[in-house]
Coordinates of C-alpha atoms in Angstrom, one line a residue:
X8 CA 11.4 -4.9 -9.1
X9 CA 13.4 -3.4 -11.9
X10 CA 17.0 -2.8 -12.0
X11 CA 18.2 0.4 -10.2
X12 CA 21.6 0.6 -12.7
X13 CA 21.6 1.2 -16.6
X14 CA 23.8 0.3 -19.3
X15 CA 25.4 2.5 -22.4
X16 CA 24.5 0.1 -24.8
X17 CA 22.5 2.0 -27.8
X18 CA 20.7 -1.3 -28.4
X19 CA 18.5 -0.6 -25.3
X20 CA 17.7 3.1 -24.9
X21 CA 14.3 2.0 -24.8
X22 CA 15.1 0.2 -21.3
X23 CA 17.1 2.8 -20.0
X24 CA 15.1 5.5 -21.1
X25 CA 12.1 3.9 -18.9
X26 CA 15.1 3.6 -16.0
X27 CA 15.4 7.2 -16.3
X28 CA 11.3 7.7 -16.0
X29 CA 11.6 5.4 -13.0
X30 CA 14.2 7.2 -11.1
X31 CA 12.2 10.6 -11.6
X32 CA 9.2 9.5 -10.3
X33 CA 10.5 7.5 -7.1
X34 CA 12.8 10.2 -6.5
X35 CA 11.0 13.5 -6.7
X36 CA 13.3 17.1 -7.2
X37 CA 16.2 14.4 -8.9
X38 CA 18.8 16.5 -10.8
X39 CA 20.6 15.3 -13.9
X40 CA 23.9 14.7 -12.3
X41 CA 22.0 12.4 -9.5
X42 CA 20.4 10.6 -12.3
X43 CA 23.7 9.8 -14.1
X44 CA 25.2 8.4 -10.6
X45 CA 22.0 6.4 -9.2
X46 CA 21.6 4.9 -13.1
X47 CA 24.7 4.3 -13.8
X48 CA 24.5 6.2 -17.3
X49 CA 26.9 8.8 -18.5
X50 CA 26.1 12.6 -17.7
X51 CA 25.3 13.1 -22.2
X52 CA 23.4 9.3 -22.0
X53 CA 21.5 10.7 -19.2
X54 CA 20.6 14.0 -20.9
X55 CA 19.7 12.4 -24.1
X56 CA 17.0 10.3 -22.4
X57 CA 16.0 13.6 -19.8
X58 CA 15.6 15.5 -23.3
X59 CA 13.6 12.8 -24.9
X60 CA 11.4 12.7 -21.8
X61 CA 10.8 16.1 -21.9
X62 CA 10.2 16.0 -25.8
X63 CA 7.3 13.6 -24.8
X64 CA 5.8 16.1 -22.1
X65 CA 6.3 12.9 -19.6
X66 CA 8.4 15.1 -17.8
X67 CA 9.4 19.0 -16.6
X68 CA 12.1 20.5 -15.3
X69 CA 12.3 23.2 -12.9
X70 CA 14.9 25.4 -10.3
X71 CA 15.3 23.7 -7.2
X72 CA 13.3 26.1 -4.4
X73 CA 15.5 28.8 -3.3
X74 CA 14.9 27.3 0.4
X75 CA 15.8 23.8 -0.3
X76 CA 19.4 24.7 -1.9
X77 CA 22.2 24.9 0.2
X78 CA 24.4 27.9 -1.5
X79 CA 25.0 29.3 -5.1
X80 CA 22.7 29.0 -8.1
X81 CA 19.4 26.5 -7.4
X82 CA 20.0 23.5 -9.5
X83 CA 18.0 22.6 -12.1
X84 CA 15.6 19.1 -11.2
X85 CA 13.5 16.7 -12.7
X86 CA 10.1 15.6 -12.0
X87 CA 6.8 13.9 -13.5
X88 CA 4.7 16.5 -15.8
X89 CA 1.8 18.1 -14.8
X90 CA 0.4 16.9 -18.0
X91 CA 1.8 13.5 -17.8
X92 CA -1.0 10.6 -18.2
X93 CA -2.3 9.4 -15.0
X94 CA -3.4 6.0 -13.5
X95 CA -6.9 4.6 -12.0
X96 CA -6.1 2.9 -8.8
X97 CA -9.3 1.2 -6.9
X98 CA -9.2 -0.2 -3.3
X99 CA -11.8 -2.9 -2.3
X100 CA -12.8 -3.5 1.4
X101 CA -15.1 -4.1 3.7
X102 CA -17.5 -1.1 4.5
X103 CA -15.9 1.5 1.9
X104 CA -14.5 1.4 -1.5
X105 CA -11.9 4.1 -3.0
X106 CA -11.3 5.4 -6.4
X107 CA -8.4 7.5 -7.3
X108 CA -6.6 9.2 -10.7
X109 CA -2.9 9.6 -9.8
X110 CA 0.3 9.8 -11.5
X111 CA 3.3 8.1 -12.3
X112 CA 4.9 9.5 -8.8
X113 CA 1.6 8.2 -6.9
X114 CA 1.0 11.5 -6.4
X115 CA -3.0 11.4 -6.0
X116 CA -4.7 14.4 -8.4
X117 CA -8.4 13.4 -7.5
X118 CA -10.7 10.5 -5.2
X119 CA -13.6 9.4 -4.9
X120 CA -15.1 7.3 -1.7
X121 CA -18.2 4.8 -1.6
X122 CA -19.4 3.7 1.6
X123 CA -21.5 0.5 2.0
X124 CA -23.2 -1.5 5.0
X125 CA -24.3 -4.4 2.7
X126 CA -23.7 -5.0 -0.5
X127 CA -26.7 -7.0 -2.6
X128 CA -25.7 -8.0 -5.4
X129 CA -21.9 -8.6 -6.5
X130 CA -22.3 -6.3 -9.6
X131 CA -22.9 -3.8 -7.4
X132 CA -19.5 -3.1 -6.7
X133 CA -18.2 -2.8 -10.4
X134 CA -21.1 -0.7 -10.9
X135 CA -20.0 1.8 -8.7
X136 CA -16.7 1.6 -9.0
X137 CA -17.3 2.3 -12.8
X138 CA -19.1 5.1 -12.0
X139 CA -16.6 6.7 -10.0
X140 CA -13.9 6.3 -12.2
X141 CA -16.1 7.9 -15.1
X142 CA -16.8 10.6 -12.4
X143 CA -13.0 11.5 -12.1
X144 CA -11.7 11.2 -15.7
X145 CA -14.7 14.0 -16.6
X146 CA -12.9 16.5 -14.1
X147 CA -9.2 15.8 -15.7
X148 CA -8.0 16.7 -19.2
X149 CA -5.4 14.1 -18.9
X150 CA -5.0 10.6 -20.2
X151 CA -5.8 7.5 -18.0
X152 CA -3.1 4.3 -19.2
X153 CA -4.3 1.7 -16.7
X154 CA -6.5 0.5 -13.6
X155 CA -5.3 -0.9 -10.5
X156 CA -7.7 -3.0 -8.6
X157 CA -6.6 -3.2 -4.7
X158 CA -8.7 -5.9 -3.3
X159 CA -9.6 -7.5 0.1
X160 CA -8.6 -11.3 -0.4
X161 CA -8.1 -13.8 -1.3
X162 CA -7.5 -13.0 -4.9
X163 CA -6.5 -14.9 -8.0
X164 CA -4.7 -12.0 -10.1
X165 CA -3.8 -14.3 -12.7
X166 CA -7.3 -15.0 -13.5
X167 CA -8.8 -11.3 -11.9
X168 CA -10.8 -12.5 -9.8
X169 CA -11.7 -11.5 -6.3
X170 CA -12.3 -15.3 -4.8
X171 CA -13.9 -15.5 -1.2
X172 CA -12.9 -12.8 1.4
X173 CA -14.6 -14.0 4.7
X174 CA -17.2 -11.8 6.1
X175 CA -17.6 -9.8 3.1
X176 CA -21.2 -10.3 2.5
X177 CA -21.1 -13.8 0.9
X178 CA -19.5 -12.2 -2.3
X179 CA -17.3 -14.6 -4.3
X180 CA -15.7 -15.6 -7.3
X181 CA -16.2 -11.5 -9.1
X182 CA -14.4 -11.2 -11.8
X183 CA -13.5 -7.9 -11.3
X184 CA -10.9 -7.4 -14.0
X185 CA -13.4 -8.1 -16.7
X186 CA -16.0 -6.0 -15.8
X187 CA -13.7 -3.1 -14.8
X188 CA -11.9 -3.7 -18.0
X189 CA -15.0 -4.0 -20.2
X190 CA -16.8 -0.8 -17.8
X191 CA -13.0 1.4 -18.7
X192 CA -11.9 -0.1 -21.7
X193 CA -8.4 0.2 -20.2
X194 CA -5.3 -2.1 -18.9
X195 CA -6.8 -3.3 -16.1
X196 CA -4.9 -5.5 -13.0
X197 CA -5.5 -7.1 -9.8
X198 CA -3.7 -7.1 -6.3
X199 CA -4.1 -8.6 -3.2
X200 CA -4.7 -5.0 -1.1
X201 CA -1.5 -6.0 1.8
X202 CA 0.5 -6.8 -1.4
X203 CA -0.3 -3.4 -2.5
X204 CA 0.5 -1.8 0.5
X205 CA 4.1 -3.4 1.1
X206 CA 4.8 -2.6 -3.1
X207 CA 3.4 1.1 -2.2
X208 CA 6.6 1.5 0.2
X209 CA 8.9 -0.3 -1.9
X210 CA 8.3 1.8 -5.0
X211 CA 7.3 5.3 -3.5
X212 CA 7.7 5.0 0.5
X213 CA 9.9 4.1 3.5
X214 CA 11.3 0.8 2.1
X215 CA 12.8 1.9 -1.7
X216 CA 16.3 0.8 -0.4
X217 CA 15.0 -2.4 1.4
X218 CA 15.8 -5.6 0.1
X219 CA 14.0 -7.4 2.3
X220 CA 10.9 -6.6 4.8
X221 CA 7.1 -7.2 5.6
X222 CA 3.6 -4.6 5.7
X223 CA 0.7 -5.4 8.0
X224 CA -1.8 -3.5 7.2
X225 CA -4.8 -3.6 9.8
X226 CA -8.1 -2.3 8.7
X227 CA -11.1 -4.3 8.3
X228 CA -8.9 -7.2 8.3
X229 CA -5.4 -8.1 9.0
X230 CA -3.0 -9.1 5.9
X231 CA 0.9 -9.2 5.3
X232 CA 2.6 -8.3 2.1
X233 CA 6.2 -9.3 1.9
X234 CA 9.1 -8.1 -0.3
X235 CA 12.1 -11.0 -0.4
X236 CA 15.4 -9.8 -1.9
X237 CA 13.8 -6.8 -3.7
X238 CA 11.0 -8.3 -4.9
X239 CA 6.9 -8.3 -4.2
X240 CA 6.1 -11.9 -3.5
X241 CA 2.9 -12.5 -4.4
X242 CA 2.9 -16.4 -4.8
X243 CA 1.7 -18.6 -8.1
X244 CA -1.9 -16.9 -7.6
X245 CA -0.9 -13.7 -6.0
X246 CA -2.8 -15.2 -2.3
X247 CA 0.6 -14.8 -0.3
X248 CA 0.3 -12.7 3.3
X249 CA -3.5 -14.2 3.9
X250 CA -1.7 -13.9 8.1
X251 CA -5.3 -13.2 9.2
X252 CA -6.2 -16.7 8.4
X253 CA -3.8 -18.3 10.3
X254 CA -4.1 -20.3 12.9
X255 CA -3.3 -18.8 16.7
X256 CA -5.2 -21.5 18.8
X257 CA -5.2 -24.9 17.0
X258 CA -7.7 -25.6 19.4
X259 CA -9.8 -22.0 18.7
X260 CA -13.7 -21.9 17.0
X261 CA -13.6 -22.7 13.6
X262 CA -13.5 -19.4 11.1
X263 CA -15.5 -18.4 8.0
X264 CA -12.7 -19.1 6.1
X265 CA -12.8 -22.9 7.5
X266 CA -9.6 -22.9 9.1
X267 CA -10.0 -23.1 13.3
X268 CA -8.1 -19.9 15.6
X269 CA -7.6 -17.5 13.3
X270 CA -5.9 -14.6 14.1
X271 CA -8.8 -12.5 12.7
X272 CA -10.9 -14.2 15.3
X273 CA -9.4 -12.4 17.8
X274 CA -7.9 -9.8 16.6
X275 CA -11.0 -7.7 15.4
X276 CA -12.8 -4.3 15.8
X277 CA -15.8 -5.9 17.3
X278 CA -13.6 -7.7 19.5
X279 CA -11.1 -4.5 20.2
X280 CA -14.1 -2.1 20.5
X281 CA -15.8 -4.8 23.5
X282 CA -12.1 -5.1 25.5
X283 CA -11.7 -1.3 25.6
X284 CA -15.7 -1.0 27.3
X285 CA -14.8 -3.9 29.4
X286 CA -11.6 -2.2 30.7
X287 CA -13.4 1.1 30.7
X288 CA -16.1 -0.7 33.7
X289 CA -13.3 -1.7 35.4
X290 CA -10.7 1.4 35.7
X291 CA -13.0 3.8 35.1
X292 CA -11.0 5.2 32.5
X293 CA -13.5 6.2 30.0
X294 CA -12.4 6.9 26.4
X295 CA -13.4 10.5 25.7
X296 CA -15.4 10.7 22.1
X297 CA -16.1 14.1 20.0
X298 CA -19.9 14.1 19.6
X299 CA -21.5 11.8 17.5
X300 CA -17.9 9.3 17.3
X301 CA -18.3 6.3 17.8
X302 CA -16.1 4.0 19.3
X303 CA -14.0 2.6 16.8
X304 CA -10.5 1.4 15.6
X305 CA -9.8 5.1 14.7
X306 CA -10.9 6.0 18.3
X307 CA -8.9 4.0 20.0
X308 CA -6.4 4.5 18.3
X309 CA -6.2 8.5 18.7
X310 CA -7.2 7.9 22.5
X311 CA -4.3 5.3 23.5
X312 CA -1.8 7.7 21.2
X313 CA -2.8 10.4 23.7
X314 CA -1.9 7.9 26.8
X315 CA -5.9 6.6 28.0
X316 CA -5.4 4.0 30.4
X317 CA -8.4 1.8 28.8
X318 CA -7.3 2.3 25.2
X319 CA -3.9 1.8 25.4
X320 CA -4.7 -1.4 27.2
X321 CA -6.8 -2.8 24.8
X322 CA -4.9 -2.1 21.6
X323 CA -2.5 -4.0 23.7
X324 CA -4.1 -7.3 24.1
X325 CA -4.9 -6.7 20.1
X326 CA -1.7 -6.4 19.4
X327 CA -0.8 -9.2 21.8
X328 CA -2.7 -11.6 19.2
X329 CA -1.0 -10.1 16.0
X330 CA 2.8 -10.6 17.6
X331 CA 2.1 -14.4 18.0
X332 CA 1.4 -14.5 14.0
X333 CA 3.9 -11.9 13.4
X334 CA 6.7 -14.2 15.3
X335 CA 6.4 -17.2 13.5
X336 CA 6.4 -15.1 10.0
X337 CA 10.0 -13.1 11.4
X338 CA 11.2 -16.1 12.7
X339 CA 10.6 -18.1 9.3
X340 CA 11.7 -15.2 6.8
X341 CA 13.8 -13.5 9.1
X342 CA 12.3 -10.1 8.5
X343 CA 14.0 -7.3 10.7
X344 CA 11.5 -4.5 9.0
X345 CA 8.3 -4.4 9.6
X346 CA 5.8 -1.7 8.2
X347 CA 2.5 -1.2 9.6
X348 CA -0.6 0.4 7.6
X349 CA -3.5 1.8 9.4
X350 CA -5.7 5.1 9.3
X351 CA -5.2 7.3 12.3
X352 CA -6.0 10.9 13.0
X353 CA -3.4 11.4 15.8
X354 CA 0.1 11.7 16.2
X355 CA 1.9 8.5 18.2
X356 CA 3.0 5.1 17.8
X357 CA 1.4 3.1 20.6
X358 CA 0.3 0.8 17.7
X359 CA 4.0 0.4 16.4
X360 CA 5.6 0.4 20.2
X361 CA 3.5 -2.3 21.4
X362 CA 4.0 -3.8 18.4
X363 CA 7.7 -4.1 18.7
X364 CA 7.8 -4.5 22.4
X365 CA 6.2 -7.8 22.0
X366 CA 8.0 -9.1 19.2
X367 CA 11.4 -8.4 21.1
X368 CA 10.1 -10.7 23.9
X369 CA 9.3 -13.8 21.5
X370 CA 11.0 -14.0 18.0
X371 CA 14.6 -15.8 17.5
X372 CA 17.8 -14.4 18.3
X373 CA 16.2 -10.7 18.9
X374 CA 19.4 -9.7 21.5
X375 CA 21.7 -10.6 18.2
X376 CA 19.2 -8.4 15.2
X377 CA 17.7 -5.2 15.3
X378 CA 14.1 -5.3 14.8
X379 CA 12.2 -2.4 14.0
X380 CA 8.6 -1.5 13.6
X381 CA 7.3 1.6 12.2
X382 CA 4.0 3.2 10.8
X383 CA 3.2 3.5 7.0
X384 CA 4.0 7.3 5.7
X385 CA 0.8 6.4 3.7
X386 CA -1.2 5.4 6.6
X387 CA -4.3 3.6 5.7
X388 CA -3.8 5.1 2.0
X389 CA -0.5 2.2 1.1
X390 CA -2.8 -0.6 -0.7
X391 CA -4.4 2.0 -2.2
X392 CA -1.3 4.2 -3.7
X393 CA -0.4 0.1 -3.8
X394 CA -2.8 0.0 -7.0
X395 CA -1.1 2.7 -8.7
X396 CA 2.5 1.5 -8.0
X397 CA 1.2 -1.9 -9.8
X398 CA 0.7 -0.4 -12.6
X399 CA 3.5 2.2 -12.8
X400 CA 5.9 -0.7 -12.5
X401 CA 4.6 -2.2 -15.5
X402 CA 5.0 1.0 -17.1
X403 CA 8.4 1.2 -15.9
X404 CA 9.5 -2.9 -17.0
X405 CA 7.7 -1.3 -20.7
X406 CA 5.1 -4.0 -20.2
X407 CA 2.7 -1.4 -20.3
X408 CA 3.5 0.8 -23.0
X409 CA 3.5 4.2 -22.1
X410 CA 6.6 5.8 -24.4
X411 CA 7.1 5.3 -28.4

């Protein structure tokens, strides 16, 4: 991650200029007096660099809400223009793919969704998410700098490639940079989607002042995205956090993937949605659906949040399998943050309490460290809002050039 303190040197207004950008966008409603103190720049450096910003229409200032200021005049703050350019962030998994234009705040100004049961041919998926992409820069009068490609793994970003994800339709080896590149004619880049996710709540969420933590994001799949002494770490190939392909049972049924017990072998929808109608036979607890829901992750999920027996039990069997994967990754990184990444409709934390409840019973010294597990505030949304925080960051480290 970039550095969170500037210098006065004239030499490199440039760098400090994109410090200043940075600060703005991370921190939403920042006045220039908070600037100068979390930059480290003086109050005219500071104003100089705000003033060039807003020369460039990068950008605006406005009066603080009467409601959010305390007493006396509303202060004046900073935030990303409304005609600021925007990003292209693209998330890759199993069943549905998202396109979205945001900006450099990751505030999303327009999606797109493409749902799939099987997927024919692997130019399929460039295809469409081409077409999406064309579909939202016609709606927007701004400029699009860059794509961000969230995908499924394992990826090689150095290369762009999306490699062999198990159970994703015998798909392998895309290179999905080229094509979305060639399809845009922009930047384009490539992230491992639990990568995403964890640089989503460093950048714009619940982490910015972490040094250190992990995000588990459960969706189709399970993967882990760490962040080790401020920074994303992604590995030579950017394959880190593949924890749904390790081993729980050394003695399990060999995987897709070829290793044997993987925690996605038993740690699945198919596998959650079976436990919860067992458990339902046997306390007659029956998991109430709206009509025509099915029962899913997202069902379950609600129902357990809203205390059902049968749910609640299941998820906790599920989440049984993830702490034994989780334990050995706190116990060899010593994490004491975890972040979890899921879509849910309800309210609750029976996910993140079961989570943590576990954990406290088998990692290393837990009565001498405070361990605490908590939801995404993207929800299922972090490895995509991931893609655009990707891109923003080499906007902010001026590797892709965004001010003159």
């Amino acid at each position: 991650m970039q550095s969170t303190k500037g210098t006065n040197i004239k030499d490199i207004k440039y760098h400090n200029r994109l410090l200043v950008l940075k600060h703005i966008a991370v921190k939403p409603m920042i006045s220039r007096m908070d600037l100068s103190e979390a930059t480290g720049l003086s109050k005219m450096a500071v104003g100089n660099m705000v003033n060039d910003l807003l020369e460039m229409e990068l950008v605006e200032e406005t009066l603080l809400p009467i409601d959010a200021a305390n007493y006396g005049r509303p202060p004046r703050v900073l935030q990303i223009s409304e005609s600021s350019p925007l990003i292209c962030g693209m998330l890759i998994k199993r069943g549905i793919s998202q396109v979205i234009l945001a900006d450099l705040s990751g505030t999303i100004i327009d999606r797109q969704e493409i749902s799939y049961e099987q997927i024919s041919r692997q130019e399929n998926i460039s295809g469409w998410l081409a077409e999406a992409y064309d579909t939202l820069r016609k709606r927007q009068q701004r400029q699009v700098i860059a794509v961000g490609i969230s995908s499924v793994g394992p990826v090689d970003t150095r290369r762009g490639v999306i490699l062999n994800p198990p159970f994703f339709y015998g798909i392998s080896n895309v290179e999905i940079v080229r094509e979305i590149a060639a399809a845009t004619a922009l930047p384009t880049y490539l992230i491992n989607d639990a990568n995403a996710g964890a640089l989503a709540e460093k950048l714009y969420g619940s982490a910015k002042n972490e040094k250190n933590f992990s995000y588990l994001h459960i969706m189709n799949g399970i993967g882990l995205g760490c962040v080790l002494d401020d920074k994303l770490y992604s590995g030579n190939f950017g394959q880190s956090g593949e924890i749904g392909h390790t081993s729980i049972n050394c003695m399990g049924p060999r995987c897709e993937c070829g290793n044997v017990g993987c925690l996605e072998l038993y740690a699945n929808a198919e596998n959650l949605n079976l436990r919860a109608r067992e458990l339902e036979a046997i306390l007659h607890s029956s998991i109430p659906l709206k009509p025509g829901e099915r029962l899913n992750w997202l069902s379950i999920v609600d129902n357990a949040n809203r205390g059902n027996t049968a749910a609640t039990l299941a998820l906790d069997e599920f989440c049984g399998y993830i702490a034994h994967a989780m334990t050995n990754i706190v116990n060899l990184l010593d994490f004491s943050r975890i972040i979890v990444g899921y879509d849910s409709t309800t309210q609750g934390n029976v996910v993140e309490r079961l989570l943590y409840e576990k954990l406290q019973e088998s990692v290393l010294y837990s009565d001498y460290r405070k361990i605490s597990v908590h939801h995404s505030v993207f929800g299922g949304d972090a490895p995509l809002i991931g893609a655009i925080a990707y891109c923003a960051e080499k906007v902010f480290d001026a590797s892709l050039p965004v001010i003159f």
